[in-house]
Coordinates of C-alpha atoms and ligand atoms in Angstrom, one line a residue:
M1 CA 23.2 12.6 -32.7
S2 CA 23.3 10.9 -29.5
K3 CA 20.7 11.4 -26.8
P4 CA 21.2 13.6 -23.2
D5 CA 22.7 11.1 -19.8
V6 CA 20.2 11.5 -17.3
L7 CA 19.9 8.8 -14.2
A8 CA 17.7 7.1 -12.2
V9 CA 18.4 6.4 -9.2
A10 CA 15.5 4.1 -7.9
K11 CA 14.2 1.6 -10.2
L12 CA 11.7 3.5 -12.0
H13 CA 8.0 3.3 -13.1
P14 CA 7.7 1.8 -16.8
F15 CA 6.0 4.8 -17.9
Y16 CA 8.3 7.4 -16.0
Q17 CA 11.1 5.3 -17.7
K18 CA 9.5 5.4 -21.1
A19 CA 8.9 8.7 -21.2
L20 CA 12.1 8.8 -20.5
E21 CA 13.7 6.6 -22.9
S22 CA 11.7 8.8 -26.0
V23 CA 14.6 11.5 -25.3
Y24 CA 17.6 10.3 -23.2
T25 CA 19.2 7.9 -22.5
V26 CA 18.6 6.5 -19.2
H27 CA 21.5 5.2 -17.1
D28 CA 19.9 3.3 -14.0
R29 CA 21.6 3.1 -11.6
T30 CA 25.1 3.4 -12.1
H31 CA 26.3 5.4 -9.2
I32 CA 25.7 2.3 -7.6
T33 CA 25.9 0.2 -10.3
D34 CA 29.5 0.4 -11.3
P35 CA 30.9 3.5 -9.8
A36 CA 34.4 3.2 -11.5
A37 CA 32.2 4.1 -14.8
F38 CA 29.5 6.2 -13.5
A39 CA 33.2 8.8 -12.5
A40 CA 33.3 9.3 -15.9
L41 CA 30.0 10.0 -17.1
A42 CA 29.4 11.9 -14.3
P43 CA 30.4 15.4 -15.6
R44 CA 27.4 14.6 -18.2
I45 CA 23.8 14.1 -16.6
V46 CA 22.0 16.4 -17.2
G47 CA 19.1 15.2 -15.1
V48 CA 18.1 12.7 -12.0
A49 CA 15.5 10.8 -12.2
G50 CA 14.0 9.2 -8.7
T51 CA 11.5 8.1 -7.0
G52 CA 9.6 9.4 -3.3
E53 CA 11.9 7.1 -1.5
A54 CA 15.3 6.9 -3.7
S55 CA 18.3 8.8 -2.1
V56 CA 20.1 11.5 -3.8
P57 CA 23.1 12.6 -1.0
R58 CA 24.9 15.6 -1.3
S59 CA 28.2 13.2 -2.3
L60 CA 25.8 12.5 -5.5
L61 CA 25.0 15.4 -6.4
A62 CA 28.3 17.0 -6.1
Q63 CA 29.3 14.7 -9.1
V64 CA 26.4 15.2 -10.7
S65 CA 26.7 19.3 -10.7
N66 CA 25.6 19.7 -14.4
A67 CA 22.5 18.0 -14.0
K68 CA 19.7 20.7 -14.4
V69 CA 16.9 19.7 -12.5
V70 CA 16.2 16.5 -9.8
S71 CA 12.9 14.9 -11.2
V72 CA 11.3 13.2 -8.4
F73 CA 7.9 10.9 -9.9
G74 CA 6.3 10.9 -6.1
V75 CA 4.7 14.7 -3.8
G76 CA 7.3 13.1 -0.9
Y77 CA 11.3 14.0 -1.7
D78 CA 12.5 12.9 2.0
G79 CA 15.2 11.4 0.2
V80 CA 16.8 14.5 -1.8
D81 CA 19.1 16.6 0.6
V82 CA 17.9 19.8 -0.8
A83 CA 20.3 22.1 0.9
A84 CA 22.6 20.8 -1.4
A85 CA 21.1 20.1 -4.9
I86 CA 20.5 24.6 -4.0
E87 CA 24.1 25.1 -3.1
H88 CA 24.6 22.6 -5.9
G89 CA 22.3 25.3 -8.8
I90 CA 20.3 22.2 -8.9
P91 CA 16.5 22.3 -8.6
V92 CA 14.4 19.5 -6.6
T93 CA 10.3 18.5 -8.4
H94 CA 8.3 16.3 -7.4
T95 CA 4.5 15.2 -8.3
P96 CA 2.2 16.7 -5.3
D97 CA -1.7 17.0 -6.4
V98 CA -1.7 14.3 -8.3
L99 CA -1.7 11.5 -6.3
T100 CA -4.0 13.2 -3.6
D101 CA -7.2 11.1 -4.7
D102 CA -5.5 7.7 -4.8
V103 CA -3.6 7.9 -1.7
A104 CA -6.9 10.0 0.1
D105 CA -8.8 6.6 -1.2
L106 CA -6.2 4.5 -0.2
A107 CA -5.7 5.6 3.7
M108 CA -10.0 5.7 4.3
G109 CA -9.5 1.8 2.6
L110 CA -7.1 0.8 5.3
V111 CA -9.3 2.4 7.7
L112 CA -12.1 0.3 6.8
S113 CA -10.1 -2.5 6.4
V114 CA -8.8 -3.1 10.0
G115 CA -12.0 -1.5 11.1
R116 CA -14.3 -3.8 9.5
T117 CA -11.4 -6.8 9.7
I118 CA -11.7 -6.6 5.8
P119 CA -8.5 -8.8 4.5
Q120 CA -9.4 -11.8 7.7
A121 CA -12.9 -11.4 6.6
D122 CA -11.7 -12.9 3.3
Q123 CA -9.0 -15.1 4.5
F124 CA -12.3 -16.2 7.0
V125 CA -14.6 -17.0 4.4
R126 CA -10.9 -18.9 2.3
A127 CA -10.0 -21.7 4.7
G128 CA -13.6 -22.1 5.1
Q129 CA -14.3 -21.2 8.7
W130 CA -17.9 -19.5 7.9
P131 CA -20.3 -23.4 8.7
S132 CA -18.4 -23.1 11.9
G133 CA -18.8 -20.0 13.3
P134 CA -19.4 -16.2 13.0
I135 CA -16.7 -14.0 12.4
A136 CA -15.1 -11.2 15.1
L137 CA -16.9 -8.4 15.9
G138 CA -15.7 -5.3 13.7
R139 CA -15.2 -1.5 15.1
K140 CA -17.9 1.0 13.9
V141 CA -16.0 4.2 11.6
S142 CA -19.3 5.4 10.6
G143 CA -20.2 7.7 13.1
A144 CA -16.3 7.0 15.3
R145 CA -13.6 9.8 15.3
L146 CA -10.2 10.6 13.1
G147 CA -7.6 12.3 13.5
I148 CA -4.7 13.5 11.0
V149 CA -1.9 13.8 12.1
G150 CA -0.7 16.5 9.0
L151 CA -3.9 18.3 7.7
G152 CA -2.0 19.1 4.2
R153 CA -3.0 18.3 0.3
I154 CA -3.9 14.3 1.6
G155 CA -5.2 15.2 4.4
K156 CA -8.0 17.5 3.6
A157 CA -9.3 15.1 1.2
I158 CA -9.2 12.3 3.9
A159 CA -11.0 14.4 6.1
Q160 CA -13.1 15.3 3.2
R161 CA -13.6 11.7 2.7
A162 CA -13.7 11.1 6.3
S163 CA -16.7 13.4 6.8
G164 CA -19.2 11.2 4.3
F165 CA -18.6 9.1 6.4
G166 CA -20.3 11.0 9.8
M167 CA -16.8 10.5 11.5
S168 CA -15.8 13.5 13.4
I169 CA -12.5 15.2 12.9
A170 CA -9.1 16.4 14.4
Y171 CA -6.0 17.0 12.8
T172 CA -2.2 17.8 14.2
A173 CA -0.4 19.8 11.7
R174 CA 2.9 22.5 12.6
S175 CA 0.2 25.2 12.3
A176 CA -3.5 25.7 12.7
K177 CA -5.9 26.1 9.7
T178 CA -8.5 28.3 11.2
D179 CA -10.7 28.0 8.0
S180 CA -10.8 24.2 8.2
G181 CA -13.5 24.3 10.7
F182 CA -11.8 21.3 12.0
K183 CA -10.9 20.7 16.2
F184 CA -6.6 21.4 16.2
F185 CA -5.1 19.6 19.3
A186 CA -0.7 21.2 19.7
T187 CA 0.5 16.8 20.0
P188 CA 0.8 13.8 17.8
A189 CA -0.2 13.0 21.9
E190 CA -2.7 15.3 22.4
L191 CA -4.0 14.0 19.5
A192 CA -4.3 10.4 19.7
A193 CA -5.9 11.1 23.0
N194 CA -9.4 12.1 21.8
V195 CA -9.7 10.0 18.2
D196 CA -10.2 6.0 17.8
F197 CA -8.7 6.2 14.4
L198 CA -5.1 7.8 13.8
V199 CA -4.0 8.6 10.1
V200 CA -1.1 9.7 9.5
I201 CA -0.1 11.8 6.5
T202 CA 2.9 14.1 6.7
P203 CA 6.1 14.4 4.7
G204 CA 9.0 12.4 6.0
G205 CA 12.3 13.3 6.7
A206 CA 14.5 14.8 10.2
G207 CA 11.4 17.2 11.2
T208 CA 8.6 13.7 11.5
K209 CA 11.7 11.3 12.7
H210 CA 9.1 8.9 15.2
L211 CA 6.7 11.3 15.5
I212 CA 4.6 8.7 16.0
N213 CA 6.9 6.9 19.6
A214 CA 5.7 4.8 22.6
D215 CA 4.3 7.8 24.0
V216 CA 1.2 8.9 21.4
L217 CA 0.4 4.6 20.3
K218 CA -0.6 4.8 24.6
A219 CA -2.3 8.4 24.1
L220 CA -3.8 6.7 20.9
G221 CA -4.9 3.2 24.2
P222 CA -6.7 -0.4 23.7
R223 CA -9.2 1.3 21.3
G224 CA -7.8 3.0 18.9
F225 CA -6.1 2.1 15.2
L226 CA -3.4 3.6 13.4
I227 CA -3.4 3.9 10.4
N228 CA -0.1 5.3 8.4
V229 CA 0.4 6.4 4.4
A230 CA 2.7 9.0 5.4
R231 CA 6.5 7.5 5.5
G232 CA 7.8 4.3 8.0
S233 CA 10.1 7.1 9.7
V234 CA 7.3 9.1 11.3
V235 CA 6.0 6.0 13.0
D236 CA 8.8 4.8 16.0
E237 CA 8.6 0.3 14.6
E238 CA 9.6 -0.7 17.3
A239 CA 7.4 0.5 19.5
L240 CA 4.5 0.2 17.6
I241 CA 5.4 -3.2 16.8
A242 CA 5.6 -3.5 21.2
A243 CA 2.2 -1.4 21.7
L244 CA 0.1 -4.3 18.6
Q245 CA 1.2 -6.7 20.6
N246 CA 1.0 -6.2 24.0
G247 CA -2.9 -4.8 23.0
T248 CA -1.9 -0.9 23.9
I249 CA -3.3 0.1 20.4
A250 CA -6.6 -1.6 18.9
G251 CA -4.5 -2.7 15.7
A252 CA -2.5 -0.7 12.6
G253 CA -3.2 -0.5 9.0
L254 CA 0.6 0.1 7.8
D255 CA 1.6 1.4 3.6
V256 CA 4.9 2.4 4.4
F257 CA 7.4 1.0 7.1
A258 CA 11.2 1.9 8.4
N259 CA 13.1 -0.2 6.2
E260 CA 11.1 -0.8 2.6
P261 CA 10.3 -3.1 1.1
N262 CA 11.7 -5.5 4.6
V263 CA 8.2 -5.7 7.2
P264 CA 9.2 -7.1 10.4
E265 CA 8.5 -10.7 9.7
V266 CA 6.4 -10.1 13.4
L267 CA 4.0 -7.9 11.7
W268 CA 2.7 -11.0 8.7
T269 CA 1.1 -12.6 11.9
M270 CA -0.4 -10.5 13.8
N271 CA -4.2 -10.6 13.0
N272 CA -4.6 -6.8 14.3
V273 CA -2.8 -5.4 11.4
V274 CA -3.6 -4.6 7.8
L275 CA -0.2 -4.6 5.3
T276 CA 0.3 -2.6 2.3
P277 CA 3.6 -2.3 0.3
H278 CA 3.4 0.9 -0.4
M279 CA 0.9 1.4 -3.3
A280 CA -1.2 4.7 -2.4
S281 CA -0.5 6.1 -5.2
A282 CA -0.9 2.5 -7.9
T283 CA -3.6 3.3 -9.6
H284 CA -3.3 3.2 -13.6
E285 CA -4.7 6.4 -14.0
T286 CA -2.4 8.1 -11.4
R287 CA 0.9 6.6 -12.2
Q288 CA 0.3 7.6 -15.8
A289 CA -0.4 11.6 -14.6
M290 CA 2.3 10.7 -11.9
A291 CA 5.0 9.8 -14.9
D292 CA 3.1 13.2 -17.4
L293 CA 4.7 15.2 -14.7
A294 CA 7.7 13.9 -13.7
F295 CA 9.1 13.7 -17.6
A296 CA 7.4 17.4 -18.3
N297 CA 9.2 19.4 -15.3
M298 CA 12.8 17.3 -16.2
Q299 CA 12.2 18.7 -19.9
A300 CA 11.8 21.8 -18.8
G301 CA 14.4 21.6 -16.2
T302 CA 17.0 19.7 -19.3
S303 CA 15.7 22.7 -21.3
G304 CA 15.6 25.7 -19.1
Q305 CA 11.9 26.0 -19.5
P306 CA 9.7 27.2 -16.2
L307 CA 10.4 24.3 -14.5
R308 CA 6.1 22.3 -13.2
T309 CA 6.4 21.6 -9.8
P310 CA 9.4 22.8 -7.7
V311 CA 9.2 21.5 -4.6
P312 CA 9.0 24.3 -1.7
E313 CA 11.9 25.5 -0.7
C314 CA 12.9 25.5 -4.1
A315 CA 9.4 27.2 -5.9
A316 CA 10.5 29.7 -3.3
L317 CA 14.4 30.8 -5.4
L318 CA 13.0 30.5 -8.7
K319 CA 10.5 33.1 -7.8
Ligands
LIG401 P1 2.1 18.4 2.7 O1 0.3 19.1 1.4 O2 2.7 18.7 2.0 O3 1.1 18.2 3.7 C1 2.1 17.6 5.0 C2 1.0 18.4 6.3 O4 1.8 18.1 7.0 C3 0.9 19.7 5.9 O5 0.2 20.0 7.2 C4 2.0 19.7 7.2 O6 1.6 20.9 8.3 C5 2.5 18.5 8.2 N1 3.6 18.3 9.0 C6 5.0 18.7 8.4 N2 5.3 18.3 9.5 C7 5.2 17.8 10.0 C8 4.9 17.4 12.0 N3 6.7 17.8 11.8 N4 4.0 17.8 13.0 C9 2.8 17.1 12.7 N5 2.8 17.7 10.8 C10 3.2 17.0 10.2 O7 2.0 16.9 1.9 P2 0.8 15.6 1.2 O8 0.5 16.3 -0.7 O9 -0.5 15.2 2.1 O10 1.8 14.7 1.2 C11 1.8 14.2 2.5 C12 3.4 13.3 2.4 O11 2.5 12.3 2.0 C13 4.2 13.3 1.3 O12 5.2 14.2 1.7 C14 5.0 11.4 1.6 O13 5.7 11.5 2.2 C15 3.6 11.6 2.3 N6 3.1 9.9 0.8 C16 3.0 9.1 0.6 C17 1.7 7.5 -0.3 C18 2.3 6.4 -0.2 O14 2.5 6.3 -1.1 N7 2.3 6.6 0.9 C19 1.6 8.7 -1.3 C20 2.3 9.8 -1.5 C21 2.2 11.3 -0.2 P3 1.9 22.5 7.5 O15 0.6 23.0 7.1 O16 1.2 23.1 9.7 O17 3.1 22.7 7.9
LIG402 C1 5.7 6.4 -4.3 C2 5.0 7.6 -2.5 O1 6.3 8.0 -4.9 O2 4.6 10.1 -3.4 C3 5.2 9.3 -2.5 O3 5.4 10.0 -2.0 O4 5.1 7.9 -1.9 C4 4.6 7.6 -3.3 O5 3.4 8.0 -4.2 C5 5.2 6.5 -4.8 O6 5.2 5.6 -4.6 C6 6.1 5.6 -6.7 O7 8.1 5.5 -6.1

């Protein structure tokens, strides 16, 4: 008997790909590589598999309208047109919680990296520069002021870690979290003006586009550092580059970019930035847990079982 067909809309992690292949025939980006063949295939597609960065537009959802689920390998799903998916009766799932620790760990790693110039110090030693002079002094992290833009699952886990470093914590979000015990600022600019490290960890998409703009960077100031582990779209990348070049801010730690995997070359040469390739959830343990959950959602969706982790917009409808 032939296996049911699913469409992978992005290059999937091997853990997820392998699990899917045990049950389904996985069509790898056929909608892009061979649109004519895909037009014939589309009505047979029972599920769509994606990543946190993948694009699932309205036009594609219309083609795969017999699909039973869109299962995203990632907590962010800003590339999926959820409204269109709901109109077609296709629920969307994601992988919250299982990656929270890793992303919070990397956020703190970037705080420490930019403050204590760890990657630059590594290069300093490797380049044989140690004998000819001490390395420039860094910025003390313990006891510094941390601002979190987005106090959700990951934002709270960052706050928990930062508390261990004796940092004072403030945040902004769409609404104040009265039970958090942290100081709330209504806007990113007000928060930025009152912290040393500003960590961005909101969803991407239209609601947060360029939330961090030139005004916020100006408020962060020449001794302030920006950390972005959210989505490239949340930060105005041109304004950020200008702020780094002009000394408007002290430096930045960036895991996400506006046009991944393309990182503006001007950033490659700057000594006050630390760059990582969208790897906040990239550990063996977490990628396995994400694959298990994404696969479980795909199987549940395609067999009419309750979904493990539908996105909030769909969870409300499924109740
Ligand atoms: P979450 O629990 O839904 O938290 C999101 C937080 O962002 C909430 O506190 C929310 O505020 C806040 N927020 C949303 N829109 C906002 C706005 N316009 N202004 C200010 N705050 C806003 O999500 P999570 O699990 O923490 O994940 C957050 C995001 O991290 C994901 O969506 C994804 O984009 C990113 N991420 C990146 C990586 C990576 O590899 N770099 C990995 C995983 C996740 P309210 O609470 O007031 O609604
Ligand atoms: C990616 C992420 O999904 O969960 C998210 O929102 O951005 C990441 O975990 C991961 O890089 C796989 O594409």
